[in-house]
Tab-separated table of C-alpha atoms in Angstrom:
chain	number	residue	atom	x	y	z
A	1	MET	CA	-186.810	183.911	129.684
A	2	ASN	CA	-186.818	180.253	128.679
A	3	ALA	CA	-187.359	179.410	125.021
A	4	VAL	CA	-190.823	178.257	124.078
A	5	ASN	CA	-190.945	174.466	123.903
A	6	PRO	CA	-192.163	173.484	120.401
A	7	ARG	CA	-193.492	170.159	121.731
A	8	ARG	CA	-195.355	171.638	124.668
A	9	TRP	CA	-198.778	170.469	123.486
A	10	GLN	CA	-197.551	166.896	123.106
A	11	ALA	CA	-196.034	167.240	126.575
A	12	LEU	CA	-199.409	168.436	127.873
A	13	ILE	CA	-200.935	165.166	126.668
A	14	VAL	CA	-198.429	163.262	128.831
A	15	LEU	CA	-199.096	165.488	131.858
A	16	ALA	CA	-202.886	165.377	131.498
A	17	ALA	CA	-202.752	161.612	130.992
A	18	ALA	CA	-200.672	161.298	134.160
A	19	GLN	CA	-203.231	163.358	136.092
A	20	PHE	CA	-206.014	161.246	134.579
A	21	MET	CA	-204.318	158.017	135.682
A	22	VAL	CA	-203.420	159.243	139.182
A	23	ILE	CA	-207.005	160.300	139.917
A	24	MET	CA	-208.453	157.257	138.148
A	25	ASP	CA	-206.537	155.153	140.655
A	26	THR	CA	-208.937	156.420	143.327
A	27	SER	CA	-212.022	155.212	141.449
A	28	ILE	CA	-211.079	152.295	139.219
A	29	ILE	CA	-211.385	149.884	142.145
A	30	GLY	CA	-214.988	150.906	142.853
A	31	VAL	CA	-216.893	148.213	140.986
A	32	ALA	CA	-214.303	145.594	141.968
A	33	LEU	CA	-214.822	146.108	145.703
A	34	PRO	CA	-217.217	143.150	146.201
A	35	ASP	CA	-214.826	140.809	144.331
A	36	MET	CA	-211.858	142.088	146.344
A	37	GLN	CA	-213.864	141.747	149.545
A	38	ARG	CA	-214.587	138.098	148.763
A	39	ASP	CA	-211.086	137.178	147.586
A	40	LEU	CA	-209.043	139.061	150.182
A	41	GLY	CA	-211.264	138.715	153.254
A	42	PHE	CA	-212.189	142.355	153.870
A	43	SER	CA	-215.067	143.048	156.228
A	44	GLN	CA	-217.788	145.402	155.002
A	45	GLY	CA	-216.518	148.191	157.268
A	46	ASP	CA	-212.832	147.716	156.429
A	47	LEU	CA	-213.420	147.572	152.685
A	48	GLN	CA	-213.058	151.347	152.446
A	49	TRP	CA	-209.339	151.010	153.231
A	50	VAL	CA	-208.789	149.862	149.648
A	51	PHE	CA	-209.744	153.429	148.778
A	52	ASN	CA	-208.486	155.267	151.854
A	53	ALA	CA	-204.980	153.762	151.856
A	54	TYR	CA	-204.376	155.399	148.480
A	55	VAL	CA	-206.108	158.677	149.305
A	56	ILE	CA	-204.407	159.183	152.677
A	57	ALA	CA	-200.925	158.578	151.240
A	58	PHE	CA	-201.727	160.682	148.179
A	59	GLY	CA	-203.370	163.585	150.009
A	60	GLY	CA	-201.054	163.531	153.004
A	61	LEU	CA	-197.860	163.616	150.941
A	62	LEU	CA	-198.845	166.004	148.126
A	63	LEU	CA	-197.192	168.970	149.817
A	64	LEU	CA	-194.024	166.949	150.342
A	65	GLY	CA	-194.129	165.945	146.680
A	66	GLY	CA	-194.305	169.602	145.704
A	67	ARG	CA	-191.335	170.447	147.904
A	68	LEU	CA	-189.267	167.575	146.517
A	69	SER	CA	-190.157	168.764	143.022
A	70	ASP	CA	-188.712	172.189	143.857
A	71	LEU	CA	-185.530	170.754	145.346
A	72	PHE	CA	-184.659	167.959	142.937
A	73	GLY	CA	-186.322	169.071	139.717
A	74	ALA	CA	-189.846	168.330	138.558
A	75	ARG	CA	-188.896	165.890	135.812
A	76	LYS	CA	-186.850	163.730	138.179
A	77	VAL	CA	-189.660	163.661	140.746
A	78	PHE	CA	-192.240	162.925	138.016
A	79	THR	CA	-190.124	159.973	136.869
A	80	THR	CA	-189.563	158.720	140.427
A	81	GLY	CA	-193.278	158.962	141.132
A	82	TRP	CA	-194.093	156.726	138.175
A	83	LEU	CA	-191.513	154.154	139.266
A	84	ILE	CA	-193.086	154.049	142.744
A	85	LEU	CA	-196.606	153.884	141.301
A	86	ILE	CA	-195.599	150.938	139.106
A	87	ALA	CA	-194.074	149.149	142.109
A	88	GLY	CA	-197.205	149.716	144.209
A	89	SER	CA	-199.384	148.475	141.346
A	90	ILE	CA	-197.437	145.225	141.181
A	91	VAL	CA	-197.818	144.699	144.945
A	92	ALA	CA	-201.560	145.477	144.835
A	93	ALA	CA	-202.097	143.127	141.894
A	94	ALA	CA	-200.246	140.263	143.580
A	95	ALA	CA	-201.854	140.712	147.012
A	96	GLY	CA	-203.148	137.549	148.628
A	97	ASN	CA	-204.675	139.169	151.707
A	98	ALA	CA	-206.169	142.453	152.834
A	99	TRP	CA	-203.061	143.901	154.486
A	100	VAL	CA	-200.828	143.410	151.464
A	101	GLU	CA	-203.513	145.022	149.316
A	102	ILE	CA	-203.643	148.024	151.629
A	103	LEU	CA	-199.834	148.245	151.530
A	104	GLY	CA	-199.800	148.212	147.725
A	105	ARG	CA	-202.485	150.892	147.594
A	106	GLY	CA	-200.504	153.053	149.997
A	107	VAL	CA	-197.370	152.750	147.839
A	108	GLN	CA	-199.460	153.724	144.808
A	109	GLY	CA	-200.590	156.806	146.728
A	110	ILE	CA	-196.985	157.794	147.448
A	111	GLY	CA	-196.232	157.604	143.732
A	112	GLY	CA	-199.270	159.713	142.917
A	113	ALA	CA	-198.224	162.313	145.501
A	114	LEU	CA	-194.961	162.800	143.585
A	115	ILE	CA	-196.502	162.772	140.108
A	116	ALA	CA	-199.290	165.324	140.647
A	117	PRO	CA	-197.303	168.352	141.915
A	118	ALA	CA	-194.422	167.650	139.532
A	119	SER	CA	-196.920	167.658	136.674
A	120	MET	CA	-198.210	171.080	137.708
A	121	THR	CA	-194.694	172.494	137.893
A	122	LEU	CA	-193.884	171.132	134.440
A	123	LEU	CA	-197.113	172.560	133.043
A	124	MET	CA	-196.230	176.015	134.388
A	125	MET	CA	-192.762	175.695	132.877
A	126	LEU	CA	-194.187	174.788	129.475
A	127	PHE	CA	-197.011	177.342	129.268
A	128	GLY	CA	-196.183	180.110	131.754
A	129	HIS	CA	-194.882	182.329	128.927
A	130	ASN	CA	-198.370	182.936	127.526
A	131	PRO	CA	-201.423	183.549	129.775
A	132	ARG	CA	-203.871	182.502	127.047
A	133	GLU	CA	-202.052	179.238	126.373
A	134	LEU	CA	-201.745	178.678	130.103
A	135	GLY	CA	-205.500	179.100	130.507
A	136	LYS	CA	-206.232	176.547	127.803
A	137	ALA	CA	-203.649	174.134	129.181
A	138	MET	CA	-205.034	174.509	132.726
A	139	ALA	CA	-208.574	173.831	131.495
A	140	LEU	CA	-207.518	170.603	129.769
A	141	TYR	CA	-205.316	169.536	132.666
A	142	GLY	CA	-208.018	170.389	135.207
A	143	ALA	CA	-210.654	168.392	133.324
A	144	ALA	CA	-208.375	165.322	133.348
A	145	ALA	CA	-208.841	164.856	137.121
A	146	PRO	CA	-212.629	164.493	137.350
A	147	ALA	CA	-212.649	162.725	133.991
A	148	GLY	CA	-210.225	160.143	135.372
A	149	GLY	CA	-212.282	159.767	138.526
A	150	THR	CA	-215.480	159.037	136.631
A	151	ALA	CA	-214.013	157.072	133.712
A	152	GLY	CA	-212.312	154.774	136.202
A	153	VAL	CA	-215.702	153.485	137.319
A	154	PHE	CA	-216.614	152.265	133.837
A	155	LEU	CA	-213.135	150.972	132.950
A	156	GLY	CA	-212.985	149.176	136.284
A	157	GLY	CA	-216.208	147.385	135.404
A	158	VAL	CA	-214.918	146.302	132.009
A	159	ILE	CA	-211.613	145.019	133.379
A	160	THR	CA	-213.143	143.274	136.391
A	161	GLU	CA	-215.860	141.598	134.331
A	162	TYR	CA	-213.725	140.346	131.448
A	163	LEU	CA	-210.360	139.848	133.159
A	164	SER	CA	-210.184	140.035	136.974
A	165	TRP	CA	-209.604	142.687	139.620
A	166	PRO	CA	-205.757	142.314	139.757
A	167	TRP	CA	-205.708	143.644	136.180
A	168	LEU	CA	-206.959	146.957	137.548
A	169	PHE	CA	-203.428	147.399	138.874
A	170	ILE	CA	-201.483	145.502	136.222
A	171	VAL	CA	-202.730	147.980	133.596
A	172	TYR	CA	-200.642	150.709	135.257
A	173	VAL	CA	-197.411	148.888	134.478
A	174	PRO	CA	-197.383	149.217	130.647
A	175	ILE	CA	-198.923	152.696	130.850
A	176	GLY	CA	-196.266	153.756	133.331
A	177	LEU	CA	-193.458	152.336	131.228
A	178	ALA	CA	-194.803	154.097	128.123
A	179	THR	CA	-194.969	157.372	130.046
A	180	LEU	CA	-191.404	156.967	131.276
A	181	ALA	CA	-190.267	156.326	127.708
A	182	ALA	CA	-191.863	159.605	126.575
A	183	VAL	CA	-190.366	161.731	129.361
A	184	PRO	CA	-186.876	162.438	127.905
A	185	ALA	CA	-188.225	163.654	124.573
A	186	LEU	CA	-191.230	165.675	125.754
A	187	LEU	CA	-190.742	166.997	129.279
A	188	PRO	CA	-188.208	169.733	130.044
A	189	ALA	CA	-185.392	169.128	132.481
A	190	VAL	CA	-185.978	171.416	135.469
A	191	GLN	CA	-183.045	172.439	137.633
A	192	GLY	CA	-183.602	171.889	141.335
A	193	LYS	CA	-182.652	174.396	143.986
A	194	ARG	CA	-180.877	174.204	147.299
A	195	GLY	CA	-182.947	173.777	150.400
A	196	SER	CA	-184.177	171.373	153.065
A	197	VAL	CA	-187.052	168.935	153.297
A	198	ASP	CA	-189.579	169.264	156.113
A	199	VAL	CA	-189.727	165.546	156.850
A	200	LEU	CA	-191.206	165.961	160.332
A	201	GLY	CA	-193.990	168.125	158.962
A	202	ALA	CA	-194.825	165.547	156.308
A	203	ILE	CA	-194.894	162.737	158.888
A	204	ALA	CA	-197.066	164.744	161.296
A	205	VAL	CA	-199.740	165.755	158.768
A	206	THR	CA	-199.958	162.325	157.121
A	207	ALA	CA	-200.077	160.489	160.452
A	208	GLY	CA	-202.686	162.918	161.786
A	209	ILE	CA	-204.970	162.394	158.788
A	210	ALA	CA	-204.529	158.612	158.898
A	211	LEU	CA	-205.245	158.433	162.633
A	212	ALA	CA	-208.370	160.600	162.285
A	213	VAL	CA	-209.727	158.336	159.538
A	214	TYR	CA	-208.862	155.217	161.556
A	215	ALA	CA	-210.649	156.584	164.622
A	216	ILE	CA	-213.796	157.407	162.651
A	217	VAL	CA	-213.794	154.012	160.930
A	218	ARG	CA	-213.497	152.191	164.261
A	219	ALA	CA	-215.916	154.394	166.172
A	220	PRO	CA	-219.102	152.386	165.421
A	221	GLU	CA	-217.424	149.253	166.760
A	222	GLN	CA	-215.628	150.851	169.723
A	223	GLY	CA	-218.289	153.466	170.519
A	224	TRP	CA	-218.060	157.177	169.739
A	225	SER	CA	-217.632	158.056	173.401
A	226	SER	CA	-215.272	155.192	174.231
A	227	ALA	CA	-211.834	155.912	175.624
A	228	ALA	CA	-210.166	154.356	172.576
A	229	THR	CA	-212.054	156.552	170.092
A	230	LEU	CA	-211.501	159.723	172.113
A	231	LEU	CA	-207.796	159.000	172.515
A	232	GLU	CA	-207.390	158.305	168.813
A	233	LEU	CA	-209.180	161.514	167.833
A	234	ALA	CA	-207.167	163.469	170.395
A	235	GLY	CA	-203.971	161.968	169.008
A	236	ALA	CA	-204.971	162.946	165.477
A	237	LEU	CA	-205.714	166.503	166.590
A	238	ALA	CA	-202.392	166.682	168.456
A	239	LEU	CA	-200.471	165.545	165.367
A	240	LEU	CA	-202.170	168.174	163.194
A	241	ILE	CA	-201.381	170.859	165.786
A	242	VAL	CA	-197.764	169.675	165.792
A	243	PHE	CA	-197.778	170.041	162.012
A	244	LEU	CA	-198.946	173.660	162.284
A	245	VAL	CA	-196.316	174.412	164.946
A	246	ILE	CA	-193.620	172.932	162.725
A	247	GLN	CA	-194.788	175.074	159.810
A	248	ARG	CA	-194.382	178.191	161.958
A	249	THR	CA	-190.928	177.302	163.250
A	250	VAL	CA	-188.921	175.676	160.450
A	251	ARG	CA	-187.092	177.834	157.901
A	252	GLU	CA	-188.491	176.027	154.845
A	253	PRO	CA	-191.915	174.599	155.731
A	254	LEU	CA	-194.027	172.399	153.490
A	255	MET	CA	-196.869	174.909	153.773
A	256	PRO	CA	-195.899	178.493	154.629
A	257	LEU	CA	-198.878	179.617	156.688
A	258	GLY	CA	-198.757	183.108	155.189
A	259	VAL	CA	-200.265	181.742	151.982
A	260	TRP	CA	-203.601	181.494	153.796
A	261	ARG	CA	-203.816	185.299	153.795
A	262	THR	CA	-204.504	185.067	150.053
A	263	PRO	CA	-208.106	186.243	149.437
A	264	GLY	CA	-210.445	183.370	148.699
A	265	LEU	CA	-207.950	180.568	149.327
A	266	ALA	CA	-209.435	179.370	152.614
A	267	THR	CA	-213.066	179.379	151.453
A	268	ALA	CA	-212.217	177.708	148.123
A	269	ASN	CA	-210.383	174.955	149.993
A	270	LEU	CA	-213.313	174.561	152.388
A	271	ALA	CA	-215.601	174.130	149.383
A	272	MET	CA	-213.234	171.561	147.866
A	273	ALA	CA	-213.085	169.589	151.138
A	274	LEU	CA	-216.866	169.407	151.368
A	275	LEU	CA	-217.140	168.611	147.651
A	276	GLY	CA	-214.855	165.615	148.200
A	277	ALA	CA	-216.743	164.656	151.373
A	278	ALA	CA	-219.974	164.527	149.350
A	279	TRP	CA	-218.886	163.166	145.967
A	280	ILE	CA	-216.618	160.288	146.982
A	281	PRO	CA	-219.002	158.698	149.536
A	282	MET	CA	-221.831	159.022	146.983
A	283	TRP	CA	-219.723	157.240	144.352
A	284	TYR	CA	-218.565	154.572	146.832
A	285	PHE	CA	-222.003	153.640	148.149
A	286	LEU	CA	-223.656	153.865	144.751
A	287	ASN	CA	-221.263	151.163	143.546
A	288	LEU	CA	-222.174	148.993	146.526
A	289	TYR	CA	-225.909	149.585	146.064
A	290	LEU	CA	-225.768	148.562	142.407
A	291	GLN	CA	-223.959	145.314	143.171
A	292	GLN	CA	-225.022	144.307	146.668
A	293	VAL	CA	-228.691	145.354	146.453
A	294	LEU	CA	-229.631	145.417	142.770
A	295	GLY	CA	-227.379	142.422	142.054
A	296	TYR	CA	-225.417	143.941	139.172
A	297	GLY	CA	-222.159	142.355	138.081
A	298	ALA	CA	-218.958	144.352	137.642
A	299	PHE	CA	-219.503	145.316	133.988
A	300	PRO	CA	-223.215	146.232	134.291
A	301	SER	CA	-222.358	148.263	137.385
A	302	GLY	CA	-219.652	150.196	135.540
A	303	ALA	CA	-221.917	150.655	132.522
A	304	ALA	CA	-224.690	151.942	134.762
A	305	LEU	CA	-222.428	154.806	135.821
A	306	LEU	CA	-221.283	155.608	132.281
A	307	PRO	CA	-224.027	158.263	131.823
A	308	MET	CA	-222.512	160.121	134.797
A	309	THR	CA	-219.104	159.986	133.150
A	310	ILE	CA	-220.463	161.342	129.875
A	311	ALA	CA	-222.374	164.120	131.646
A	312	ILE	CA	-219.269	165.207	133.546
A	313	MET	CA	-217.146	165.279	130.394
A	314	ILE	CA	-219.760	167.318	128.495
A	315	PHE	CA	-220.199	169.856	131.277
A	316	MET	CA	-216.530	170.096	132.273
A	317	ILE	CA	-215.244	170.694	128.749
A	318	GLY	CA	-218.160	172.322	126.968
A	319	ILE	CA	-220.253	174.236	129.493
A	320	THR	CA	-218.546	174.974	132.833
A	321	ALA	CA	-215.730	177.009	131.250
A	322	LYS	CA	-218.237	179.260	129.460
A	323	LEU	CA	-220.269	179.745	132.631
A	324	LEU	CA	-217.113	180.507	134.596
A	325	GLY	CA	-216.139	183.188	132.108
A	326	ARG	CA	-219.574	184.774	132.334
A	327	PHE	CA	-220.543	184.489	135.995
A	328	GLY	CA	-217.321	183.893	137.919
A	329	ALA	CA	-216.462	181.174	140.420
A	330	LYS	CA	-218.676	181.846	143.463
A	331	PRO	CA	-222.103	181.285	141.836
A	332	LEU	CA	-220.871	178.126	140.111
A	333	ILE	CA	-219.337	176.647	143.264
A	334	ALA	CA	-222.402	177.338	145.400
A	335	GLY	CA	-224.840	176.361	142.667
A	336	GLY	CA	-222.897	173.223	141.808
A	337	LEU	CA	-222.820	172.093	145.424
A	338	LEU	CA	-226.571	172.687	145.719
A	339	VAL	CA	-227.237	170.668	142.572
A	340	LEU	CA	-224.960	167.916	143.887
A	341	ALA	CA	-226.868	167.951	147.189
A	342	ALA	CA	-230.143	167.577	145.293
A	343	GLY	CA	-228.803	164.644	143.274
A	344	VAL	CA	-227.453	162.821	146.323
A	345	ALA	CA	-230.703	163.492	148.167
A	346	GLY	CA	-232.468	161.760	145.272
A	347	LEU	CA	-230.219	158.747	145.732
A	348	SER	CA	-231.218	158.573	149.397
A	349	LEU	CA	-234.622	157.364	148.135
A	350	VAL	CA	-233.208	154.121	146.677
A	351	ARG	CA	-235.259	150.996	147.502
A	352	PRO	CA	-234.380	147.356	148.243
A	353	ASP	CA	-236.405	146.377	145.167
A	354	GLY	CA	-235.418	149.440	143.156
A	355	ALA	CA	-234.482	149.763	139.499
A	356	PHE	CA	-231.668	151.602	137.754
A	357	ILE	CA	-233.911	153.730	135.507
A	358	SER	CA	-236.064	155.056	138.326
A	359	ASP	CA	-233.837	154.921	141.433
A	360	VAL	CA	-230.346	155.667	140.118
A	361	LEU	CA	-230.172	157.289	136.678
A	362	PRO	CA	-232.001	160.615	137.223
A	363	ALA	CA	-230.408	161.371	140.589
A	364	SER	CA	-226.919	160.314	139.475
A	365	LEU	CA	-227.095	162.620	136.440
A	366	ILE	CA	-228.163	165.542	138.626
A	367	ALA	CA	-225.237	164.812	140.971
A	368	ALA	CA	-222.830	164.649	138.014
A	369	VAL	CA	-223.968	168.076	136.806
A	370	GLY	CA	-223.397	169.500	140.278
A	371	MET	CA	-219.903	168.061	140.471
A	372	SER	CA	-219.112	169.411	137.011
A	373	LEU	CA	-220.226	172.927	137.902
A	374	ALA	CA	-218.296	173.135	141.190
A	375	TYR	CA	-214.968	171.360	140.709
A	376	ILE	CA	-212.971	173.493	138.257
A	377	PRO	CA	-214.303	176.849	139.568
A	378	ALA	CA	-213.288	175.844	143.099
A	379	MET	CA	-209.857	174.778	141.854
A	380	MET	CA	-209.318	178.022	139.946
A	381	SER	CA	-210.695	180.141	142.794
A	382	ALA	CA	-208.154	178.594	145.157
A	383	MET	CA	-205.330	179.619	142.830
A	384	SER	CA	-206.633	182.913	141.453
A	385	GLY	CA	-205.227	185.259	144.066
A	386	VAL	CA	-201.817	183.715	144.737
A	387	ARG	CA	-198.546	185.053	143.415
A	388	PRO	CA	-197.071	183.129	140.453
A	389	GLU	CA	-194.303	181.691	142.626
A	390	GLU	CA	-196.963	180.268	144.988
A	391	SER	CA	-199.099	178.613	142.297
A	392	GLY	CA	-197.552	175.181	142.875
A	393	LEU	CA	-198.104	175.493	146.637
A	394	ALA	CA	-201.727	176.582	146.171
A	395	SER	CA	-202.332	173.698	143.767
A	396	GLY	CA	-200.851	171.250	146.276
A	397	ILE	CA	-202.986	172.638	149.090
A	398	VAL	CA	-206.267	172.477	147.168
A	399	ASN	CA	-205.573	168.948	145.906
A	400	THR	CA	-204.639	167.888	149.436
A	401	THR	CA	-207.824	169.433	150.781
A	402	TYR	CA	-209.995	167.562	148.274
A	403	GLN	CA	-208.327	164.223	148.990
A	404	VAL	CA	-208.434	164.680	152.765
A	405	GLY	CA	-212.080	165.738	152.560
A	406	SER	CA	-212.765	162.603	150.508
A	407	ALA	CA	-211.084	160.296	153.032
A	408	LEU	CA	-212.699	161.853	156.100
A	409	GLY	CA	-216.083	162.089	154.386
A	410	LEU	CA	-215.975	158.433	153.379
A	411	ALA	CA	-214.951	157.413	156.896
A	412	VAL	CA	-217.843	159.361	158.427
A	413	MET	CA	-220.427	158.090	155.919
A	414	THR	CA	-219.202	154.522	156.352
A	415	ALA	CA	-219.603	154.878	160.108
A	416	ILE	CA	-223.140	156.218	159.586
A	417	ALA	CA	-224.016	153.467	157.108
A	418	THR	CA	-222.626	150.792	159.422
A	419	SER	CA	-224.689	152.065	162.333
A	420	GLN	CA	-227.831	151.776	160.170
A	421	GLY	CA	-227.286	148.208	158.996
A	422	ALA	CA	-224.934	148.422	156.002
A	423	THR	CA	-222.955	145.404	157.234
A	424	GLU	CA	-225.923	143.003	156.951
A	425	LEU	CA	-225.208	141.723	153.458
A	426	GLY	CA	-228.003	139.151	153.428
A	427	ASN	CA	-230.659	141.606	154.572
A	428	LEU	CA	-231.500	143.884	151.648
A	429	PRO	CA	-233.829	146.245	153.567
A	430	LYS	CA	-231.247	146.832	156.304
A	431	LEU	CA	-228.436	147.124	153.756
A	432	THR	CA	-230.436	149.712	151.843
A	433	ASP	CA	-231.192	151.608	155.068
A	434	GLY	CA	-227.456	151.933	155.642
A	435	PHE	CA	-226.809	153.162	152.124
A	436	GLN	CA	-229.683	155.646	152.351
A	437	ALA	CA	-228.195	157.070	155.549
A	438	ALA	CA	-224.812	157.491	153.826
A	439	PHE	CA	-226.440	159.320	150.909
A	440	ILE	CA	-228.275	161.649	153.295
A	441	GLY	CA	-225.005	162.449	155.042
A	442	ALA	CA	-223.178	163.059	151.772
A	443	GLY	CA	-225.961	165.335	150.550
A	444	ALA	CA	-225.743	167.299	153.794
A	445	MET	CA	-222.013	167.836	153.209
A	446	ALA	CA	-222.701	169.322	149.771
A	447	ALA	CA	-225.501	171.548	151.092
A	448	ILE	CA	-223.290	172.834	153.924
A	449	GLY	CA	-220.578	173.569	151.366
A	450	ALA	CA	-223.008	175.604	149.263
A	451	VAL	CA	-224.170	177.670	152.241
A	452	LEU	CA	-220.633	178.344	153.485
A	453	THR	CA	-219.537	179.352	149.985
A	454	LEU	CA	-222.364	181.890	149.737
A	455	LEU	CA	-221.644	183.270	153.201
A	456	LEU	CA	-217.852	183.323	153.226
A	457	MET	CA	-216.476	183.550	149.715
A	458	ARG	CA	-215.595	186.977	148.432
A	459	LYS	CA	-214.862	187.811	144.846
A	460	ALA	CA	-211.099	187.694	144.453
A	461	ARG	CA	-209.377	190.376	142.425
A	462	PRO	CA	-208.488	188.640	139.157
A	463	THR	CA	-204.921	188.482	137.940
A	464	PRO	CA	-204.142	189.203	134.275
A	465	ALA	CA	-203.825	185.451	133.664
A	466	ASP	CA	-207.245	184.848	135.201
A	467	THR	CA	-208.804	187.564	133.063
A	468	ASP	CA	-207.327	186.075	129.909
A	469	THR	CA	-208.480	182.616	130.965
A	470	GLN	CA	-212.033	183.774	131.512
A	471	ARG	CA	-212.099	185.656	128.205
A	472	GLU	CA	-210.895	182.569	126.382
A	473	ALA	CA	-213.505	180.464	128.185
A	474	ALA	CA	-216.285	182.865	127.238
A	475	ARG	CA	-215.231	182.745	123.573
A	476	ALA	CA	-215.007	178.924	123.499
């Protein structure tokens, strides 16, 4: 057994901060989107690629990042991921047109796909000796992801308002360098193991996801029944089938398909996909509504979403863990998704001449509570039944599922919004109609997730670590 690392809690700060920053990178650009659209020449429909370029690279390559972490050592992959993220941040900050911006965001996503699974491996190395410590560490690490996603909205507003949008990416450079400086002293060196890398599998799954998103984004322009759209969707499906075939035939696949026999894994991942498909489009279009309809600047827009951030932090850290210990995951996931659906449905009532206090604040707070109730229970449910040696794989799968659900959900809701007038920037009623349609669609995703969770999810048999985690949560 490895010796207990006396600096493990300081190391946890580095790992949680890395998770915070990686997820914040998906949201920090939210309030800057109108400025980036103006400066870089994005169309209203293509603007989502500032988000999707990161999410597709991040979600599509997470499993590969986990495999590389196993083969080359988690600390080396963690370090490499930060170097790539810094490089992508520099490219994104210096971009003078839309395509260079998309390239920089994609490189950032590659870096994030290396950092996230390596962080989980390092966390298990540091705290795996003690189930109670592991439970506490997992709770703090798990809360860093949604906290980063929501805090990024406010921080993005501050930076965009008082500096400019390129600083949203420049800020990652000093933070990344500081993290790299802390690595030798705080993070354990992890020996890699011999094996092969499923490069073809990684290419197939990432290309399949990207092509599916591209087809959905282009469908309103090309027509849903057009030959181009149907061919693109068929190509995406073919690539994903190729990925599954590869996983069945190679000796060391990225995702051994046998892991899906774990009780609860499939339904927890389905819930996470639909959670991402509801939450991210809601966040994306709420930013656009605040700025393009209500006329908010970057800082007021970020500040307007600060109550959501505070609500998520309070519930994630102070309430959800206690409820999880008392009631278990299934009621919280289903209930959280229902509450999220109610909040997003409230946002579908926004008006062209609306106001923040009446049209946005109540519904956004309800949605934040729903997200807070569902996220960590779904994450823990996905990992609760797997063997210890599969925990990294299960973590990679559930994170991939959430990111892919986010990208596909945003593509679908953007297509819906576009078809209802969301591209008519000078026409506030039509613009609002498009945003309302996107909110309705996002709310439907959350409601479907709640129903499927109630129908399909069975109570997994808890492992000793899960039992200790829930006891600690109930005492907190």
